[in-house]
Amino acid sequence: MNLTKTLRWFGEKDTISLPEIAQTGATGIVTALHHIPNGEVWTKEEIRKTKKNIEDHGLTWEVVESLPVTEDIKKGTELRDLHIENYKESIKNLGEFGIKTICYNFMPVLDWARTDLSYTLPNGTEAMYFGMNEFAMFDLFILKRPNATLSYSEERIKAAETLLKSLKSEEKEQIGYNIIVKTQSFIDGAIKEGEKDYLRLFNELLKAYDGIDKSKLRENFSFFLNEIIPVAEKYSVNMAVHPDDPPFPLLGLPRIVSCEEDINWLYNANKSQNHGLTFCSGSFGARKDNKLPELFKKYGDRVHFIHLRATKVLPNGDFFETEHLDDDSDLPSLMKAIIEEQIKRKTIGRQDIDIPMRPDHGHKILDDFTRETNPGYPLLGRVKGLAELSGLEKGLKHLLVDKLN
Ligand code: DNO
């Protein structure tokens, strides 16, 4: 009874190689067919090639992260049916190759957001940071989104103005580029690295959500689930939706996987065991009202994949990614809840006891500064997280399980 240790790999373009990952203590790979455009079918041939490559290095392809849900599916446009048919075909093909877990998300336009990708910590390492004033400044004065003022308090708008005046033009531009391009392009976001007209394109993507509020987005999500989950059941694939990061609305867009009320809605929208959650402690943890161990205890039976990292929330609402085991997110209590869920699964004879987990993101440390990697995915920072989390798991398991036998 162990969590299956995995690391995310971004395919052949990743500067981190499979032989390197094989040395880290991870046995599984989390990856996607990043070269296939969103909305198209992942063919058996392409799946076979990637799986073989991973297995040739002594690793297993544990989880797909992500099989992208197109904006057309989220918005429910006339292309939705075609994209859903393609999605079903991809699930079927993955299932036939023995891939059991697919992580995806249902966040409109922006998959995740940070304003600073190289926030220096006192010991010289670097983390990722989300600044409320920085984000408001970007929205109000760089993007100049119509009606953006409606999303912020007067106080926030003032603070954003003050910030705007204090920054050099390259610094302002960098924040916009980080939010729209740098954090999105490597995970198959709509705007690619190098795109010059990114502000205008991004505004168009946002505009297309006019009239889509939380209940409409939920309706579209529910439609999608009811189409794809029977296919997932047939091919023994677990679908694991990733929570919103950060877990609150941004840019006037609705967010529907942010808190307990959302998870409750989600689990009821389709009751299949094959429809569940990627429990991302770092994403949920950016909200103080999300109590991680409690959430896991309540909703753990349909958690199919786990992302572990800690978030430090500052008094003004800003947050940054802190050490994996920083006290702020209380990962020891979360890990205890995870092990208890595994015990429960074992007792009732479930097969999915060794839930796949990955250390989510990592600080830039040591030699990470000598190699270009995707934001959040340096090698050594993640390996440190993996080692710490594996130790935590082993220690707790020793107390909770081994001692009982
Ligand atoms: C960022 C990730 C997300 C995540 C997707 C899953 O580092 O946590 O991009 O992979 O939201 O669909």
CSV table of C-alpha atoms and ligand atoms in Angstrom, one decimal:
chain,number,residue,atom,x,y,z
A,1,MET,CA,0.0,0.0,0.0
A,2,ASN,CA,1.9,3.0,-1.3
A,3,LEU,CA,1.1,6.1,-3.2
A,4,THR,CA,2.5,5.7,-6.7
A,5,LYS,CA,5.3,8.3,-7.0
A,6,THR,CA,5.3,10.2,-10.3
A,7,LEU,CA,6.9,13.2,-11.9
A,8,ARG,CA,5.5,15.3,-14.7
A,9,TRP,CA,7.3,15.2,-18.0
A,10,PHE,CA,6.6,17.4,-20.9
A,11,GLY,CA,7.6,15.1,-23.7
A,12,GLU,CA,10.7,15.3,-25.9
A,13,LYS,CA,10.8,19.1,-25.7
A,14,ASP,CA,11.3,18.9,-21.9
A,15,THR,CA,14.9,19.7,-21.0
A,16,ILE,CA,14.6,17.1,-18.2
A,17,SER,CA,14.9,13.6,-19.7
A,18,LEU,CA,13.4,10.3,-18.8
A,19,PRO,CA,16.7,8.7,-17.7
A,20,GLU,CA,17.0,11.6,-15.2
A,21,ILE,CA,13.5,11.1,-13.9
A,22,ALA,CA,14.3,7.4,-13.5
A,23,GLN,CA,16.9,8.4,-10.9
A,24,THR,CA,14.6,10.5,-8.7
A,25,GLY,CA,12.6,7.8,-6.9
A,26,ALA,CA,9.6,8.3,-9.1
A,27,THR,CA,8.4,5.2,-10.9
A,28,GLY,CA,5.6,6.8,-12.9
A,29,ILE,CA,5.3,9.5,-15.5
A,30,VAL,CA,2.6,12.1,-15.8
A,31,THR,CA,2.4,13.4,-19.3
A,32,ALA,CA,0.3,14.5,-22.3
A,33,LEU,CA,0.6,14.3,-26.1
A,34,HIS,CA,1.5,18.0,-26.2
A,35,HIS,CA,2.1,17.9,-29.9
A,36,ILE,CA,-1.5,17.1,-30.7
A,37,PRO,CA,-3.7,20.2,-31.1
A,38,ASN,CA,-6.5,20.7,-28.6
A,39,GLY,CA,-9.7,19.1,-29.8
A,40,GLU,CA,-8.1,16.4,-32.0
A,41,VAL,CA,-8.1,12.7,-31.3
A,42,TRP,CA,-5.1,11.1,-29.5
A,43,THR,CA,-4.5,8.3,-31.9
A,44,LYS,CA,-3.5,4.8,-30.8
A,45,GLU,CA,-0.3,5.2,-32.8
A,46,GLU,CA,0.8,8.3,-30.9
A,47,ILE,CA,-0.2,6.9,-27.6
A,48,ARG,CA,1.7,3.7,-28.3
A,49,LYS,CA,4.9,5.7,-29.2
A,50,THR,CA,4.8,7.7,-26.0
A,51,LYS,CA,4.0,4.7,-23.8
A,52,LYS,CA,6.8,2.7,-25.3
A,53,ASN,CA,9.3,5.5,-24.9
A,54,ILE,CA,8.4,5.8,-21.2
A,55,GLU,CA,8.5,2.0,-20.6
A,56,ASP,CA,11.8,1.7,-22.4
A,57,HIS,CA,13.3,3.8,-19.6
A,58,GLY,CA,11.9,1.5,-16.9
A,59,LEU,CA,9.0,3.8,-16.0
A,60,THR,CA,5.2,3.6,-16.4
A,61,TRP,CA,2.8,6.1,-17.9
A,62,GLU,CA,0.6,6.5,-14.9
A,63,VAL,CA,-1.5,9.6,-15.6
A,64,VAL,CA,-2.4,11.8,-18.5
A,65,GLU,CA,-2.2,15.4,-17.5
A,66,SER,CA,-4.0,16.9,-19.3
A,67,LEU,CA,-6.4,15.8,-21.9
A,68,PRO,CA,-7.4,19.3,-22.8
A,69,VAL,CA,-11.1,20.3,-22.8
A,70,THR,CA,-11.5,22.8,-25.6
A,71,GLU,CA,-12.9,26.3,-25.1
A,72,ASP,CA,-15.7,25.2,-27.4
A,73,ILE,CA,-16.7,22.5,-25.0
A,74,LYS,CA,-16.6,24.9,-22.1
A,75,LYS,CA,-18.6,27.5,-23.9
A,76,GLY,CA,-21.0,25.0,-25.6
A,77,THR,CA,-20.5,26.3,-29.2
A,78,GLU,CA,-21.5,24.4,-32.3
A,79,LEU,CA,-18.1,22.7,-32.3
A,80,ARG,CA,-18.8,21.1,-29.0
A,81,ASP,CA,-20.3,17.9,-30.3
A,82,LEU,CA,-17.3,17.2,-32.6
A,83,HIS,CA,-14.8,17.9,-29.8
A,84,ILE,CA,-16.6,15.7,-27.4
A,85,GLU,CA,-16.7,12.8,-29.9
A,86,ASN,CA,-12.9,13.3,-30.3
A,87,TYR,CA,-12.5,13.4,-26.5
A,88,LYS,CA,-14.4,10.1,-26.1
A,89,GLU,CA,-12.2,8.5,-28.8
A,90,SER,CA,-9.1,9.7,-27.0
A,91,ILE,CA,-10.4,8.2,-23.7
A,92,LYS,CA,-11.1,4.9,-25.4
A,93,ASN,CA,-7.7,4.8,-27.0
A,94,LEU,CA,-5.9,5.6,-23.7
A,95,GLY,CA,-8.0,3.0,-21.9
A,96,GLU,CA,-7.1,0.4,-24.5
A,97,PHE,CA,-3.5,1.1,-23.7
A,98,GLY,CA,-4.0,0.6,-20.0
A,99,ILE,CA,-3.9,4.2,-19.0
A,100,LYS,CA,-6.2,4.5,-16.0
A,101,THR,CA,-6.2,8.1,-15.0
A,102,ILE,CA,-6.9,11.2,-16.9
A,103,CYS,CA,-6.5,14.7,-15.3
A,104,TYR,CA,-8.2,17.6,-17.0
A,105,ASN,CA,-9.7,20.9,-16.0
A,106,PHE,CA,-12.7,23.0,-16.8
A,107,MET,CA,-11.3,26.5,-16.2
A,108,PRO,CA,-12.2,29.1,-18.9
A,109,VAL,CA,-9.3,30.6,-20.8
A,110,LEU,CA,-6.7,30.7,-18.1
A,111,ASP,CA,-5.5,27.4,-16.7
A,112,TRP,CA,-3.5,28.7,-13.8
A,113,ALA,CA,-2.2,32.2,-12.8
A,114,ARG,CA,0.8,33.6,-11.1
A,115,THR,CA,2.1,37.2,-11.4
A,116,ASP,CA,5.8,36.5,-10.5
A,117,LEU,CA,7.5,33.4,-11.6
A,118,SER,CA,10.8,34.1,-9.8
A,119,TYR,CA,10.0,35.3,-6.4
A,120,THR,CA,13.2,35.1,-4.3
A,121,LEU,CA,13.0,33.5,-0.9
A,122,PRO,CA,15.3,34.5,1.9
A,123,ASN,CA,17.6,31.5,1.3
A,124,GLY,CA,18.1,32.4,-2.4
A,125,THR,CA,15.7,29.8,-3.9
A,126,GLU,CA,12.9,30.9,-6.2
A,127,ALA,CA,9.1,30.3,-5.9
A,128,MET,CA,6.0,31.4,-7.8
A,129,TYR,CA,3.8,34.2,-6.4
A,130,PHE,CA,0.3,35.5,-7.0
A,131,GLY,CA,0.0,39.2,-6.1
A,132,MET,CA,-3.6,40.6,-5.8
A,133,ASN,CA,-2.5,44.2,-6.7
A,134,GLU,CA,-0.3,43.0,-9.5
A,135,PHE,CA,-3.1,40.9,-11.0
A,136,ALA,CA,-5.6,43.8,-10.7
A,137,MET,CA,-3.1,46.1,-12.3
A,138,PHE,CA,-2.6,43.7,-15.2
A,139,ASP,CA,-6.4,43.5,-15.7
A,140,LEU,CA,-7.2,47.2,-15.3
A,141,PHE,CA,-4.3,48.9,-17.0
A,142,ILE,CA,-2.4,46.4,-19.2
A,143,LEU,CA,-5.2,44.3,-20.5
A,144,LYS,CA,-7.7,47.1,-20.1
A,145,ARG,CA,-10.5,44.6,-20.0
A,146,PRO,CA,-13.9,46.3,-20.5
A,147,ASN,CA,-15.7,46.7,-17.2
A,148,ALA,CA,-12.8,45.3,-15.2
A,149,THR,CA,-13.4,47.9,-12.5
A,150,LEU,CA,-16.5,46.0,-11.5
A,151,SER,CA,-14.3,43.1,-10.3
A,152,TYR,CA,-12.4,45.1,-7.7
A,153,SER,CA,-12.9,47.2,-4.6
A,154,GLU,CA,-12.0,50.9,-4.8
A,155,GLU,CA,-9.1,50.2,-2.4
A,156,ARG,CA,-7.7,47.6,-4.7
A,157,ILE,CA,-8.0,49.8,-7.8
A,158,LYS,CA,-6.1,52.6,-6.0
A,159,ALA,CA,-3.4,50.1,-4.9
A,160,ALA,CA,-3.1,48.9,-8.5
A,161,GLU,CA,-2.7,52.4,-9.8
A,162,THR,CA,0.0,53.1,-7.3
A,163,LEU,CA,1.8,50.0,-8.3
A,164,LEU,CA,1.4,50.9,-12.0
A,165,LYS,CA,3.2,54.1,-11.4
A,166,SER,CA,6.1,52.5,-9.5
A,167,LEU,CA,6.9,49.9,-12.2
A,168,LYS,CA,9.2,50.2,-15.3
A,169,SER,CA,7.5,49.4,-18.6
A,170,GLU,CA,9.4,46.1,-19.0
A,171,GLU,CA,8.3,45.0,-15.5
A,172,LYS,CA,4.6,45.7,-16.4
A,173,GLU,CA,5.0,43.9,-19.7
A,174,GLN,CA,6.6,40.9,-17.9
A,175,ILE,CA,3.6,40.5,-15.6
A,176,GLY,CA,1.2,40.4,-18.6
A,177,TYR,CA,3.4,38.0,-20.5
A,178,ASN,CA,3.7,35.7,-17.5
A,179,ILE,CA,0.0,35.6,-17.0
A,180,ILE,CA,-1.1,35.2,-20.6
A,181,VAL,CA,1.8,33.3,-22.3
A,182,LYS,CA,4.6,32.0,-20.1
A,183,THR,CA,2.4,30.0,-17.7
A,184,GLN,CA,0.0,28.8,-20.4
A,185,SER,CA,1.9,28.0,-23.5
A,186,PHE,CA,3.7,24.9,-22.3
A,187,ILE,CA,0.5,23.4,-21.0
A,188,ASP,CA,-1.4,23.8,-24.3
A,189,GLY,CA,-3.0,27.1,-23.6
A,190,ALA,CA,-4.5,29.0,-26.5
A,191,ILE,CA,-1.7,31.5,-27.0
A,192,LYS,CA,1.7,30.2,-28.0
A,193,GLU,CA,5.2,31.4,-26.9
A,194,GLY,CA,6.5,34.1,-29.2
A,195,GLU,CA,3.0,35.5,-30.1
A,196,LYS,CA,3.4,39.3,-30.3
A,197,ASP,CA,-0.3,40.2,-30.3
A,198,TYR,CA,-1.1,38.3,-27.1
A,199,LEU,CA,-3.0,41.1,-25.3
A,200,ARG,CA,-5.5,41.5,-28.1
A,201,LEU,CA,-5.9,37.8,-28.7
A,202,PHE,CA,-6.4,37.2,-25.0
A,203,ASN,CA,-9.1,39.9,-24.8
A,204,GLU,CA,-10.9,38.1,-27.6
A,205,LEU,CA,-10.8,34.8,-25.8
A,206,LEU,CA,-12.3,36.5,-22.7
A,207,LYS,CA,-14.9,38.3,-24.7
A,208,ALA,CA,-16.2,35.0,-26.1
A,209,TYR,CA,-17.3,34.2,-22.5
A,210,ASP,CA,-19.7,37.1,-22.4
A,211,GLY,CA,-23.0,35.7,-21.1
A,212,ILE,CA,-21.5,32.6,-19.6
A,213,ASP,CA,-21.9,32.7,-15.9
A,214,LYS,CA,-21.3,30.1,-13.2
A,215,SER,CA,-24.6,28.3,-13.8
A,216,LYS,CA,-24.1,28.2,-17.6
A,217,LEU,CA,-20.6,26.9,-17.1
A,218,ARG,CA,-21.9,24.2,-14.7
A,219,GLU,CA,-24.5,23.3,-17.2
A,220,ASN,CA,-21.9,22.8,-19.9
A,221,PHE,CA,-19.7,20.8,-17.5
A,222,SER,CA,-22.5,18.6,-16.6
A,223,PHE,CA,-23.3,18.0,-20.3
A,224,PHE,CA,-19.7,17.1,-21.0
A,225,LEU,CA,-19.6,14.7,-18.0
A,226,ASN,CA,-22.7,12.9,-19.0
A,227,GLU,CA,-21.3,12.4,-22.5
A,228,ILE,CA,-17.8,11.2,-21.5
A,229,ILE,CA,-18.2,9.3,-18.2
A,230,PRO,CA,-20.0,6.3,-19.7
A,231,VAL,CA,-17.0,5.9,-22.1
A,232,ALA,CA,-14.6,6.2,-19.2
A,233,GLU,CA,-16.5,3.5,-17.3
A,234,LYS,CA,-16.5,1.2,-20.4
A,235,TYR,CA,-12.7,1.5,-20.8
A,236,SER,CA,-11.9,1.6,-17.0
A,237,VAL,CA,-10.5,5.1,-17.0
A,238,ASN,CA,-10.8,7.4,-14.0
A,239,MET,CA,-11.4,11.0,-15.0
A,240,ALA,CA,-9.9,13.4,-12.4
A,241,VAL,CA,-10.8,17.1,-12.7
A,242,HIS,CA,-8.2,19.5,-11.5
A,243,PRO,CA,-9.3,22.4,-9.2
A,244,ASP,CA,-9.2,26.0,-10.1
A,245,ASP,CA,-5.8,27.6,-9.5
A,246,PRO,CA,-6.3,30.1,-7.8
A,247,PRO,CA,-9.6,28.9,-6.5
A,248,PHE,CA,-11.6,32.1,-7.0
A,249,PRO,CA,-12.9,33.9,-10.1
A,250,LEU,CA,-10.5,35.9,-12.3
A,251,LEU,CA,-11.0,38.4,-15.1
A,252,GLY,CA,-14.8,38.2,-14.7
A,253,LEU,CA,-14.8,34.5,-15.7
A,254,PRO,CA,-16.7,31.9,-13.7
A,255,ARG,CA,-14.8,29.3,-11.8
A,256,ILE,CA,-16.6,26.1,-10.7
A,257,VAL,CA,-14.0,23.8,-9.0
A,258,SER,CA,-12.8,25.9,-6.2
A,259,CYS,CA,-14.3,24.9,-2.8
A,260,GLU,CA,-16.4,22.3,-1.0
A,261,GLU,CA,-19.7,23.6,-2.4
A,262,ASP,CA,-18.2,23.0,-5.9
A,263,ILE,CA,-17.0,19.5,-5.1
A,264,ASN,CA,-20.3,18.6,-3.8
A,265,TRP,CA,-22.0,19.9,-6.9
A,266,LEU,CA,-19.4,18.1,-9.0
A,267,TYR,CA,-19.9,14.7,-7.4
A,268,ASN,CA,-23.6,15.0,-7.7
A,269,ALA,CA,-23.6,16.2,-11.3
A,270,ASN,CA,-22.5,12.6,-12.2
A,271,LYS,CA,-22.4,9.9,-9.6
A,272,SER,CA,-20.1,7.5,-11.3
A,273,GLN,CA,-17.0,6.3,-9.5
A,274,ASN,CA,-15.0,7.0,-12.7
A,275,HIS,CA,-15.8,10.7,-12.3
A,276,GLY,CA,-13.6,12.2,-9.6
A,277,LEU,CA,-11.0,14.7,-8.5
A,278,THR,CA,-7.4,15.5,-8.8
A,279,PHE,CA,-6.8,16.6,-5.2
A,280,CYS,CA,-4.4,19.5,-5.7
A,281,SER,CA,-3.5,20.7,-2.2
A,282,GLY,CA,-1.7,23.8,-3.5
A,283,SER,CA,-4.7,25.0,-5.5
A,284,PHE,CA,-7.3,24.4,-2.9
A,285,GLY,CA,-4.9,25.7,-0.2
A,286,ALA,CA,-4.9,29.2,-1.6
A,287,ARG,CA,-8.2,29.7,0.1
A,288,LYS,CA,-8.2,29.6,3.9
A,289,ASP,CA,-11.8,28.2,4.0
A,290,ASN,CA,-10.6,25.1,2.2
A,291,LYS,CA,-9.5,22.8,5.0
A,292,LEU,CA,-7.4,20.3,3.2
A,293,PRO,CA,-7.6,17.2,5.5
A,294,GLU,CA,-11.3,17.7,6.1
A,295,LEU,CA,-12.0,18.0,2.4
A,296,PHE,CA,-10.0,14.9,1.7
A,297,LYS,CA,-11.8,12.9,4.5
A,298,LYS,CA,-15.1,13.9,3.0
A,299,TYR,CA,-14.4,13.5,-0.7
A,300,GLY,CA,-11.4,11.2,-0.8
A,301,ASP,CA,-13.4,8.2,-2.1
A,302,ARG,CA,-13.4,9.7,-5.6
A,303,VAL,CA,-9.9,11.2,-5.6
A,304,HIS,CA,-8.0,9.5,-8.4
A,305,PHE,CA,-4.8,11.6,-8.5
A,306,ILE,CA,-3.0,13.8,-5.9
A,307,HIS,CA,-0.9,16.9,-6.4
A,308,LEU,CA,1.0,17.8,-3.2
A,309,ARG,CA,2.5,21.2,-2.4
A,310,ALA,CA,1.9,23.9,0.2
A,311,THR,CA,0.6,27.5,-0.4
A,312,LYS,CA,1.4,30.3,2.0
A,313,VAL,CA,-1.5,32.9,2.0
A,314,LEU,CA,-0.5,36.3,3.2
A,315,PRO,CA,-2.8,38.7,5.1
A,316,ASN,CA,-3.5,40.8,2.0
A,317,GLY,CA,-4.7,37.7,0.1
A,318,ASP,CA,-1.5,37.3,-2.0
A,319,PHE,CA,0.0,33.8,-1.9
A,320,PHE,CA,3.1,32.0,-2.9
A,321,GLU,CA,4.3,28.4,-3.2
A,322,THR,CA,6.2,27.6,-0.1
A,323,GLU,CA,8.2,24.6,0.9
A,324,HIS,CA,6.3,21.3,0.2
A,325,LEU,CA,6.1,20.6,4.0
A,326,ASP,CA,5.6,24.2,5.2
A,327,ASP,CA,3.3,24.2,8.2
A,328,ASP,CA,0.9,26.5,6.4
A,329,SER,CA,-0.9,23.8,4.5
A,330,ASP,CA,-0.5,21.0,7.1
A,331,LEU,CA,0.4,18.3,4.6
A,332,PRO,CA,1.1,15.8,7.5
A,333,SER,CA,-2.6,15.9,8.4
A,334,LEU,CA,-3.5,15.6,4.7
A,335,MET,CA,-1.2,12.7,4.3
A,336,LYS,CA,-2.8,11.0,7.3
A,337,ALA,CA,-6.2,11.4,5.7
A,338,ILE,CA,-4.8,10.0,2.4
A,339,ILE,CA,-3.4,6.9,4.1
A,340,GLU,CA,-6.7,6.4,6.0
A,341,GLU,CA,-8.5,6.5,2.6
A,342,GLN,CA,-6.1,3.9,1.3
A,343,ILE,CA,-6.9,1.7,4.3
A,344,LYS,CA,-10.6,2.1,3.7
A,345,ARG,CA,-10.1,1.2,0.0
A,346,LYS,CA,-8.1,-1.9,0.9
A,347,THR,CA,-10.7,-3.0,3.5
A,348,ILE,CA,-13.6,-2.9,1.0
A,349,GLY,CA,-11.6,-4.6,-1.7
A,350,ARG,CA,-11.0,-1.7,-4.1
A,351,GLN,CA,-8.1,-2.1,-6.6
A,352,ASP,CA,-7.2,1.6,-6.7
A,353,ILE,CA,-5.2,1.7,-3.5
A,354,ASP,CA,-1.9,3.0,-4.7
A,355,ILE,CA,-3.2,6.4,-5.8
A,356,PRO,CA,-0.8,8.2,-8.1
A,357,MET,CA,0.7,11.3,-6.6
A,358,ARG,CA,3.2,13.9,-7.7
A,359,PRO,CA,5.0,16.6,-5.9
A,360,ASP,CA,3.4,19.6,-7.5
A,361,HIS,CA,5.8,22.3,-8.7
A,362,GLY,CA,9.0,22.9,-6.9
A,363,HIS,CA,11.3,25.8,-6.0
A,364,LYS,CA,14.2,26.6,-8.1
A,365,ILE,CA,17.2,25.4,-6.1
A,366,LEU,CA,20.9,24.8,-6.6
A,367,ASP,CA,21.6,23.6,-10.2
A,368,ASP,CA,18.1,24.4,-11.3
A,369,PHE,CA,19.4,27.8,-12.0
A,370,THR,CA,21.6,26.5,-14.7
A,371,ARG,CA,18.9,25.0,-16.9
A,372,GLU,CA,15.8,26.4,-18.5
A,373,THR,CA,12.6,24.6,-17.4
A,374,ASN,CA,8.9,25.3,-17.5
A,375,PRO,CA,7.7,27.5,-14.7
A,376,GLY,CA,7.1,25.4,-11.6
A,377,TYR,CA,8.9,22.4,-13.0
A,378,PRO,CA,12.6,22.5,-12.2
A,379,LEU,CA,14.2,19.1,-11.5
A,380,LEU,CA,15.9,19.5,-8.1
A,381,GLY,CA,13.1,21.5,-6.4
A,382,ARG,CA,10.6,18.8,-7.4
A,383,VAL,CA,12.9,16.0,-6.4
A,384,LYS,CA,13.4,17.6,-3.0
A,385,GLY,CA,9.6,17.8,-2.6
A,386,LEU,CA,9.2,14.2,-3.7
A,387,ALA,CA,11.8,13.0,-1.2
A,388,GLU,CA,10.2,14.9,1.6
A,389,LEU,CA,6.7,13.7,0.8
A,390,SER,CA,7.8,10.1,0.4
A,391,GLY,CA,9.5,10.3,3.8
A,392,LEU,CA,6.4,11.8,5.4
A,393,GLU,CA,4.3,9.0,3.8
A,394,LYS,CA,6.6,6.3,4.9
A,395,GLY,CA,6.8,7.6,8.5
A,396,LEU,CA,3.0,8.0,8.8
A,397,LYS,CA,2.3,4.6,7.2
A,398,HIS,CA,4.7,3.0,9.6
A,399,LEU,CA,2.7,4.4,12.5
A,400,LEU,CA,-0.8,3.9,11.0
A,401,VAL,CA,-0.5,0.7,9.1
A,402,ASP,CA,2.6,-1.4,9.7
A,403,LYS,CA,2.3,-1.2,13.5
A,404,LEU,CA,-1.2,-2.6,13.2
A,405,ASN,CA,0.0,-5.7,11.4
B,1,DNO,C1,0.2,23.8,-13.5
B,1,DNO,C2,-0.8,22.7,-13.4
B,1,DNO,C3,-2.0,22.9,-14.2
B,1,DNO,C4,-2.7,21.5,-14.4
B,1,DNO,C5,-4.0,21.6,-15.2
B,1,DNO,C6,-4.7,20.2,-15.2
B,1,DNO,O1,1.3,23.6,-13.2
B,1,DNO,O2,-1.1,22.5,-12.1
B,1,DNO,O3,-1.7,23.3,-15.5
B,1,DNO,O4,-1.9,20.6,-15.0
B,1,DNO,O5,-4.9,22.5,-14.7
B,1,DNO,O6,-5.6,20.2,-16.1
